[in-house]
Every structure is written in C-alpha cells, then in structure tokens.
C-alpha cells in the first residue's frame, strides 16, 4: 500500500492542550480521522458518548483488555483508565485516511512498541513558565500539590527526545495547521 498513511500519535505533558488541539482538528478537519478512546471516567458536561469518548464501566474496560481489543491503554493521573480501540485505527488506515491518536505518554510508548511505523508528535508548551502557569493556574492547590505537578511536568517534558517531531502549542489554530500539514506530507 504505497499511499497508506501512518497513524500519528500526539502526546505531551499534562496541561499542554492536547485535548483542545485534537478537538479543534475533529471539528475543522473532516479528512482527518480522530480516534475515540475508551475511558472509565465519567462524562463531563457537554461530552457525548461515542463522540468525545466511549464511556465504559471498569468491568467493560477489563473485558476489552482481556480480549486484546485495545492498541494501548493506561491509568492516567492515577485515577481512570483510558485506551485506544485497535480495530477502528486499522480500518481508518486501511481506508487510506489520516488517523490521529491523542493519548498520554505511557500510551505513546506502548504504540511505539506495537506500531513502530506510526509518527510520534510531541506537543510542547511555548515555555516552561507557560506550562507552570497552565498547571498551577491561580494557585488554588496547596504547595505540596503544586510541587507534585511541577515534578511530573519536568519528567514529562524530558520525554520530548523520544518523539519524531515537536510542535509548539503557542496558538491552537496554528498548531493544528502544522499538525495537519505534517500528516499530509508524511
Ligand atoms: P481527560 O480526562 O482530560 O479527557 O484526559 C486526560 C488524559 O488522558 C489526557 O492526557 C489524554 O491525553 C489521556 N488520554 C485520552 N485518551 C487516551 C487513550 O486512549 N489512551 C491513553 N493512554 N491516554 C489517553
């Protein structure tokens, strides 16, 4: 299949804006197929089952894992499980579509092992200060929680070197254009 697209995996540190970027592409780029993840977390207001996520119970998630139906999965933020259904990704690629997976770093590392031909894109903050600002916000967390988040962010930023390409999320529209251009040209 000489024209086959590679799956594109988008990951990056917490609070860098991966979800917003993926949502923007889902809304404005109909020729990009965006993977819909399974999650055990509860829907937030405005989230639609089957559009933003497939919301499942822990038992249903266990079942998907046991059947080997997930391309990757991880416990994110020590709380809920998230995973990418394998077959829809394979179907989208087989249909010649550009496929985007917005997942966390642990998930990206699993895809690196099982689908090494994918293109791995790291979404980086414009600066460390900006990431700190987005993470810590207006300082509603206590000092210990702030320290914990910043320590995690440092480790996550260091993962950049594991990726093929870095896109800086300075502006969601500009970053989306760069990502889609990358998908088209790869
Ligand atoms: P949220 O609960 O805010 O929608 O997402 C929390 C985190 O879960 C984000 O960092 C997002 O990248 C990650 N995530 C969403 N879907 C998946 C998935 O299918 N697999 C993995 N490994 N992480 C995911």
PDB file of C-alpha atoms and ligand atoms in Angstrom:
ATOM      1  CA  UNK A   1       0.000   0.000   0.000  1.00  0.00           C
ATOM      2  CA  UNK A   2       2.359   2.758  -1.156  1.00  0.00           C
ATOM      3  CA  UNK A   3      -0.069   5.555  -0.344  1.00  0.00           C
ATOM      4  CA  UNK A   4      -1.004   4.312   3.096  1.00  0.00           C
ATOM      5  CA  UNK A   5      -0.880   6.949   5.808  1.00  0.00           C
ATOM      6  CA  UNK A   6       0.883   6.307   9.043  1.00  0.00           C
ATOM      7  CA  UNK A   7      -1.016   6.727  12.258  1.00  0.00           C
ATOM      8  CA  UNK A   8       0.005   9.928  14.043  1.00  0.00           C
ATOM      9  CA  UNK A   9       0.345   9.782  17.809  1.00  0.00           C
ATOM     10  CA  UNK A  10       0.025  13.134  19.589  1.00  0.00           C
ATOM     11  CA  UNK A  11       1.302  13.245  23.161  1.00  0.00           C
ATOM     12  CA  UNK A  12       2.876  15.758  25.509  1.00  0.00           C
ATOM     13  CA  UNK A  13       2.901  16.969  29.087  1.00  0.00           C
ATOM     14  CA  UNK A  14      -0.216  17.407  31.173  1.00  0.00           C
ATOM     15  CA  UNK A  15      -1.997  20.733  30.576  1.00  0.00           C
ATOM     16  CA  UNK A  16      -0.199  21.450  27.309  1.00  0.00           C
ATOM     17  CA  UNK A  17      -3.515  21.462  25.431  1.00  0.00           C
ATOM     18  CA  UNK A  18      -3.508  18.143  23.532  1.00  0.00           C
ATOM     19  CA  UNK A  19      -7.219  17.641  24.042  1.00  0.00           C
ATOM     20  CA  UNK A  20      -8.070  21.117  22.788  1.00  0.00           C
ATOM     21  CA  UNK A  21      -5.893  20.609  19.714  1.00  0.00           C
ATOM     22  CA  UNK A  22      -7.472  17.226  18.939  1.00  0.00           C
ATOM     23  CA  UNK A  23     -10.959  18.730  19.403  1.00  0.00           C
ATOM     24  CA  UNK A  24     -10.073  21.558  17.022  1.00  0.00           C
ATOM     25  CA  UNK A  25      -8.931  19.084  14.362  1.00  0.00           C
ATOM     26  CA  UNK A  26     -12.004  16.914  14.866  1.00  0.00           C
ATOM     27  CA  UNK A  27     -14.190  19.965  14.298  1.00  0.00           C
ATOM     28  CA  UNK A  28     -12.339  21.653  11.446  1.00  0.00           C
ATOM     29  CA  UNK A  29     -10.555  18.884   9.541  1.00  0.00           C
ATOM     30  CA  UNK A  30     -13.107  16.339   8.358  1.00  0.00           C
ATOM     31  CA  UNK A  31     -10.491  14.478   6.317  1.00  0.00           C
ATOM     32  CA  UNK A  32      -8.589  13.557   9.483  1.00  0.00           C
ATOM     33  CA  UNK A  33      -9.976  10.598  11.382  1.00  0.00           C
ATOM     34  CA  UNK A  34      -9.589  11.156  15.143  1.00  0.00           C
ATOM     35  CA  UNK A  35      -9.574   8.075  17.348  1.00  0.00           C
ATOM     36  CA  UNK A  36     -12.277   7.925  20.030  1.00  0.00           C
ATOM     37  CA  UNK A  37     -10.826   6.481  23.234  1.00  0.00           C
ATOM     38  CA  UNK A  38     -12.431   4.244  25.806  1.00  0.00           C
ATOM     39  CA  UNK A  39     -12.453   5.642  29.323  1.00  0.00           C
ATOM     40  CA  UNK A  40     -13.699   4.645  32.745  1.00  0.00           C
ATOM     41  CA  UNK A  41     -14.059   8.274  33.812  1.00  0.00           C
ATOM     42  CA  UNK A  42     -17.494   9.885  33.985  1.00  0.00           C
ATOM     43  CA  UNK A  43     -18.560  12.234  31.176  1.00  0.00           C
ATOM     44  CA  UNK A  44     -18.140  15.967  31.784  1.00  0.00           C
ATOM     45  CA  UNK A  45     -20.986  18.315  30.920  1.00  0.00           C
ATOM     46  CA  UNK A  46     -21.274  18.569  27.138  1.00  0.00           C
ATOM     47  CA  UNK A  47     -19.339  15.374  26.403  1.00  0.00           C
ATOM     48  CA  UNK A  48     -21.153  12.937  24.142  1.00  0.00           C
ATOM     49  CA  UNK A  49     -20.694   9.167  24.365  1.00  0.00           C
ATOM     50  CA  UNK A  50     -19.156   7.882  21.134  1.00  0.00           C
ATOM     51  CA  UNK A  51     -18.010  11.360  20.065  1.00  0.00           C
ATOM     52  CA  UNK A  52     -15.562  12.554  22.718  1.00  0.00           C
ATOM     53  CA  UNK A  53     -15.056   9.186  24.387  1.00  0.00           C
ATOM     54  CA  UNK A  54     -16.715   5.832  24.727  1.00  0.00           C
ATOM     55  CA  UNK A  55     -17.651   5.899  28.405  1.00  0.00           C
ATOM     56  CA  UNK A  56     -17.448   2.406  29.882  1.00  0.00           C
ATOM     57  CA  UNK A  57     -17.575   0.764  33.291  1.00  0.00           C
ATOM     58  CA  UNK A  58     -14.430  -0.716  34.875  1.00  0.00           C
ATOM     59  CA  UNK A  59     -15.811  -4.209  34.133  1.00  0.00           C
ATOM     60  CA  UNK A  60     -16.326  -3.350  30.460  1.00  0.00           C
ATOM     61  CA  UNK A  61     -12.794  -1.972  30.319  1.00  0.00           C
ATOM     62  CA  UNK A  62     -11.419  -5.204  31.869  1.00  0.00           C
ATOM     63  CA  UNK A  63     -13.236  -7.095  29.155  1.00  0.00           C
ATOM     64  CA  UNK A  64     -11.721  -5.001  26.348  1.00  0.00           C
ATOM     65  CA  UNK A  65      -8.239  -5.547  27.781  1.00  0.00           C
ATOM     66  CA  UNK A  66      -8.824  -9.286  28.182  1.00  0.00           C
ATOM     67  CA  UNK A  67      -9.980  -9.588  24.570  1.00  0.00           C
ATOM     68  CA  UNK A  68      -6.938  -7.687  23.324  1.00  0.00           C
ATOM     69  CA  UNK A  69      -9.135  -5.077  21.693  1.00  0.00           C
ATOM     70  CA  UNK A  70      -7.038  -2.107  22.799  1.00  0.00           C
ATOM     71  CA  UNK A  71      -3.983  -0.916  20.902  1.00  0.00           C
ATOM     72  CA  UNK A  72      -2.741   0.634  24.145  1.00  0.00           C
ATOM     73  CA  UNK A  73      -4.161   1.631  27.489  1.00  0.00           C
ATOM     74  CA  UNK A  74      -3.023   3.372  30.656  1.00  0.00           C
ATOM     75  CA  UNK A  75      -4.128   4.636  34.039  1.00  0.00           C
ATOM     76  CA  UNK A  76      -3.937   8.415  33.699  1.00  0.00           C
ATOM     77  CA  UNK A  77      -3.352  10.731  36.682  1.00  0.00           C
ATOM     78  CA  UNK A  78      -3.510   7.657  38.921  1.00  0.00           C
ATOM     79  CA  UNK A  79      -7.272   7.525  38.588  1.00  0.00           C
ATOM     80  CA  UNK A  80      -9.113   6.423  35.479  1.00  0.00           C
ATOM     81  CA  UNK A  81      -8.214   4.064  32.651  1.00  0.00           C
ATOM     82  CA  UNK A  82      -8.071   5.239  29.041  1.00  0.00           C
ATOM     83  CA  UNK A  83      -7.410   3.153  25.940  1.00  0.00           C
ATOM     84  CA  UNK A  84      -7.472   3.212  22.145  1.00  0.00           C
ATOM     85  CA  UNK A  85      -9.688   0.653  20.378  1.00  0.00           C
ATOM     86  CA  UNK A  86      -7.418  -1.131  17.905  1.00  0.00           C
ATOM     87  CA  UNK A  87      -9.760  -2.079  15.048  1.00  0.00           C
ATOM     88  CA  UNK A  88     -11.074   1.407  14.180  1.00  0.00           C
ATOM     89  CA  UNK A  89      -7.471   2.637  13.798  1.00  0.00           C
ATOM     90  CA  UNK A  90      -6.642  -0.244  11.459  1.00  0.00           C
ATOM     91  CA  UNK A  91      -9.858   0.342   9.491  1.00  0.00           C
ATOM     92  CA  UNK A  92      -9.170   4.073   9.088  1.00  0.00           C
ATOM     93  CA  UNK A  93      -5.632   3.416   7.860  1.00  0.00           C
ATOM     94  CA  UNK A  94      -6.818   0.653   5.524  1.00  0.00           C
ATOM     95  CA  UNK A  95      -9.333   3.127   4.078  1.00  0.00           C
ATOM     96  CA  UNK A  96      -6.415   5.485   3.360  1.00  0.00           C
ATOM     97  CA  UNK A  97      -7.413   8.035   5.974  1.00  0.00           C
ATOM     98  CA  UNK A  98      -5.121  10.146   8.120  1.00  0.00           C
ATOM     99  CA  UNK A  99      -5.530   8.821  11.660  1.00  0.00           C
ATOM    100  CA  UNK A 100      -4.785  10.815  14.801  1.00  0.00           C
ATOM    101  CA  UNK A 101      -4.434   9.361  18.305  1.00  0.00           C
ATOM    102  CA  UNK A 102      -4.339  11.845  21.181  1.00  0.00           C
ATOM    103  CA  UNK A 103      -3.036   9.845  24.126  1.00  0.00           C
ATOM    104  CA  UNK A 104      -0.795  10.178  27.170  1.00  0.00           C
ATOM    105  CA  UNK A 105       2.939   9.437  27.249  1.00  0.00           C
ATOM    106  CA  UNK A 106       2.575   5.923  28.640  1.00  0.00           C
ATOM    107  CA  UNK A 107       0.192   5.102  25.799  1.00  0.00           C
ATOM    108  CA  UNK A 108       2.545   6.615  23.207  1.00  0.00           C
ATOM    109  CA  UNK A 109       5.354   4.361  24.444  1.00  0.00           C
ATOM    110  CA  UNK A 110       3.125   1.298  24.025  1.00  0.00           C
ATOM    111  CA  UNK A 111       2.211   2.306  20.467  1.00  0.00           C
ATOM    112  CA  UNK A 112       5.923   2.788  19.753  1.00  0.00           C
ATOM    113  CA  UNK A 113       6.360  -0.917  20.571  1.00  0.00           C
ATOM    114  CA  UNK A 114       3.300  -2.296  18.759  1.00  0.00           C
ATOM    115  CA  UNK A 115       3.043   0.112  15.808  1.00  0.00           C
ATOM    116  CA  UNK A 116       6.586   1.472  15.352  1.00  0.00           C
ATOM    117  CA  UNK A 117       5.790   2.815  11.891  1.00  0.00           C
ATOM    118  CA  UNK A 118       3.492   5.473  13.413  1.00  0.00           C
ATOM    119  CA  UNK A 119       4.666   9.080  13.506  1.00  0.00           C
ATOM    120  CA  UNK A 120       5.184  10.358  17.056  1.00  0.00           C
ATOM    121  CA  UNK A 121       4.473  14.040  17.629  1.00  0.00           C
ATOM    122  CA  UNK A 122       5.270  15.798  20.906  1.00  0.00           C
ATOM    123  CA  UNK A 123       3.168  18.821  21.742  1.00  0.00           C
ATOM    124  CA  UNK A 124       5.328  21.250  23.722  1.00  0.00           C
ATOM    125  CA  UNK A 125       4.356  24.370  25.680  1.00  0.00           C
ATOM    126  CA  UNK A 126       5.725  27.708  24.383  1.00  0.00           C
ATOM    127  CA  UNK A 127       7.892  27.887  27.521  1.00  0.00           C
ATOM    128  CA  UNK A 128       8.378  26.268  30.904  1.00  0.00           C
ATOM    129  CA  UNK A 129       6.819  29.349  32.549  1.00  0.00           C
ATOM    130  CA  UNK A 130       3.702  28.986  30.407  1.00  0.00           C
ATOM    131  CA  UNK A 131       3.329  25.322  31.359  1.00  0.00           C
ATOM    132  CA  UNK A 132       3.737  26.178  35.039  1.00  0.00           C
ATOM    133  CA  UNK A 133       1.085  28.845  34.628  1.00  0.00           C
ATOM    134  CA  UNK A 134      -1.339  26.389  32.962  1.00  0.00           C
ATOM    135  CA  UNK A 135      -0.652  23.674  35.535  1.00  0.00           C
ATOM    136  CA  UNK A 136      -0.732  25.683  38.697  1.00  0.00           C
ATOM    137  CA  UNK A 137      -3.262  28.199  37.473  1.00  0.00           C
ATOM    138  CA  UNK A 138      -4.303  30.726  40.014  1.00  0.00           C
ATOM    139  CA  UNK A 139      -2.761  28.803  42.865  1.00  0.00           C
ATOM    140  CA  UNK A 140      -5.826  27.028  44.180  1.00  0.00           C
ATOM    141  CA  UNK A 141      -3.743  23.926  45.011  1.00  0.00           C
ATOM    142  CA  UNK A 142      -1.649  23.664  48.148  1.00  0.00           C
ATOM    143  CA  UNK A 143       2.157  23.843  47.972  1.00  0.00           C
ATOM    144  CA  UNK A 144       2.630  20.069  48.071  1.00  0.00           C
ATOM    145  CA  UNK A 145       0.228  19.533  45.179  1.00  0.00           C
ATOM    146  CA  UNK A 146       1.946  22.295  43.165  1.00  0.00           C
ATOM    147  CA  UNK A 147       5.349  20.680  43.742  1.00  0.00           C
ATOM    148  CA  UNK A 148       3.985  17.290  42.708  1.00  0.00           C
ATOM    149  CA  UNK A 149       2.553  18.664  39.459  1.00  0.00           C
ATOM    150  CA  UNK A 150       5.725  20.547  38.580  1.00  0.00           C
ATOM    151  CA  UNK A 151       7.880  17.491  39.242  1.00  0.00           C
ATOM    152  CA  UNK A 152       5.622  15.452  36.936  1.00  0.00           C
ATOM    153  CA  UNK A 153       5.799  18.153  34.253  1.00  0.00           C
ATOM    154  CA  UNK A 154       9.632  18.085  34.318  1.00  0.00           C
ATOM    155  CA  UNK A 155       9.666  14.342  33.765  1.00  0.00           C
ATOM    156  CA  UNK A 156       7.048  14.622  31.005  1.00  0.00           C
ATOM    157  CA  UNK A 157       8.963  17.374  29.198  1.00  0.00           C
ATOM    158  CA  UNK A 158      12.080  15.227  29.197  1.00  0.00           C
ATOM    159  CA  UNK A 159      10.158  12.674  27.085  1.00  0.00           C
ATOM    160  CA  UNK A 160      10.352  15.043  24.122  1.00  0.00           C
ATOM    161  CA  UNK A 161      13.518  13.371  22.838  1.00  0.00           C
ATOM    162  CA  UNK A 162      11.636  10.078  22.363  1.00  0.00           C
ATOM    163  CA  UNK A 163       9.477  11.695  19.669  1.00  0.00           C
ATOM    164  CA  UNK A 164       9.979  12.177  15.918  1.00  0.00           C
ATOM    165  CA  UNK A 165       8.709  15.760  15.761  1.00  0.00           C
ATOM    166  CA  UNK A 166       7.850  18.565  18.204  1.00  0.00           C
ATOM    167  CA  UNK A 167       5.056  21.069  17.658  1.00  0.00           C
ATOM    168  CA  UNK A 168       4.854  24.105  19.933  1.00  0.00           C
ATOM    169  CA  UNK A 169       1.333  24.853  21.127  1.00  0.00           C
ATOM    170  CA  UNK A 170       1.547  28.638  21.010  1.00  0.00           C
ATOM    171  CA  UNK A 171      -1.814  29.006  19.260  1.00  0.00           C
ATOM    172  CA  UNK A 172      -4.326  26.209  18.719  1.00  0.00           C
ATOM    173  CA  UNK A 173      -5.127  27.094  15.087  1.00  0.00           C
ATOM    174  CA  UNK A 174      -1.504  27.457  14.088  1.00  0.00           C
ATOM    175  CA  UNK A 175      -0.514  24.228  15.846  1.00  0.00           C
ATOM    176  CA  UNK A 176      -3.457  22.406  14.199  1.00  0.00           C
ATOM    177  CA  UNK A 177      -2.373  23.640  10.759  1.00  0.00           C
ATOM    178  CA  UNK A 178       1.174  22.477  11.378  1.00  0.00           C
ATOM    179  CA  UNK A 179      -0.016  19.064  12.553  1.00  0.00           C
ATOM    180  CA  UNK A 180      -2.343  18.543   9.594  1.00  0.00           C
ATOM    181  CA  UNK A 181       0.368  19.672   7.167  1.00  0.00           C
ATOM    182  CA  UNK A 182       2.698  17.132   8.768  1.00  0.00           C
ATOM    183  CA  UNK A 183       0.075  14.399   8.421  1.00  0.00           C
ATOM    184  CA  UNK A 184      -0.470  15.199   4.757  1.00  0.00           C
ATOM    185  CA  UNK A 185       3.191  15.232   3.868  1.00  0.00           C
ATOM    186  CA  UNK A 186       4.134  12.048   5.688  1.00  0.00           C
TER     187      UNK A 186
HETATM  188  P1  LIG B   1      -9.274  13.913  30.050  1.00  0.00           P
HETATM  189  O1  LIG B   1      -9.826  13.074  31.144  1.00  0.00           O
HETATM  190  O2  LIG B   1      -8.921  15.290  30.497  1.00  0.00           O
HETATM  191  O3  LIG B   1     -10.154  13.908  28.823  1.00  0.00           O
HETATM  192  O4  LIG B   1      -7.929  13.235  29.560  1.00  0.00           O
HETATM  193  C1  LIG B   1      -6.917  13.005  30.474  1.00  0.00           C
HETATM  194  C2  LIG B   1      -5.689  12.404  29.786  1.00  0.00           C
HETATM  195  O5  LIG B   1      -5.992  11.153  29.193  1.00  0.00           O
HETATM  196  C3  LIG B   1      -5.087  13.245  28.656  1.00  0.00           C
HETATM  197  O6  LIG B   1      -3.690  13.401  28.959  1.00  0.00           O
HETATM  198  C4  LIG B   1      -5.231  12.387  27.431  1.00  0.00           C
HETATM  199  O7  LIG B   1      -4.100  12.526  26.570  1.00  0.00           O
HETATM  200  C5  LIG B   1      -5.270  10.994  28.008  1.00  0.00           C
HETATM  201  N1  LIG B   1      -5.944  10.046  27.124  1.00  0.00           N
HETATM  202  C6  LIG B   1      -7.120  10.238  26.461  1.00  0.00           C
HETATM  203  N2  LIG B   1      -7.423   9.146  25.742  1.00  0.00           N
HETATM  204  C7  LIG B   1      -6.411   8.258  25.928  1.00  0.00           C
HETATM  205  C8  LIG B   1      -6.157   6.941  25.440  1.00  0.00           C
HETATM  206  O8  LIG B   1      -6.907   6.346  24.668  1.00  0.00           O
HETATM  207  N3  LIG B   1      -5.026   6.336  25.878  1.00  0.00           N
HETATM  208  C9  LIG B   1      -4.156   6.938  26.729  1.00  0.00           C
HETATM  209  N4  LIG B   1      -3.061   6.251  27.073  1.00  0.00           N
HETATM  210  N5  LIG B   1      -4.363   8.169  27.216  1.00  0.00           N
HETATM  211  C10 LIG B   1      -5.475   8.824  26.819  1.00  0.00           C
END
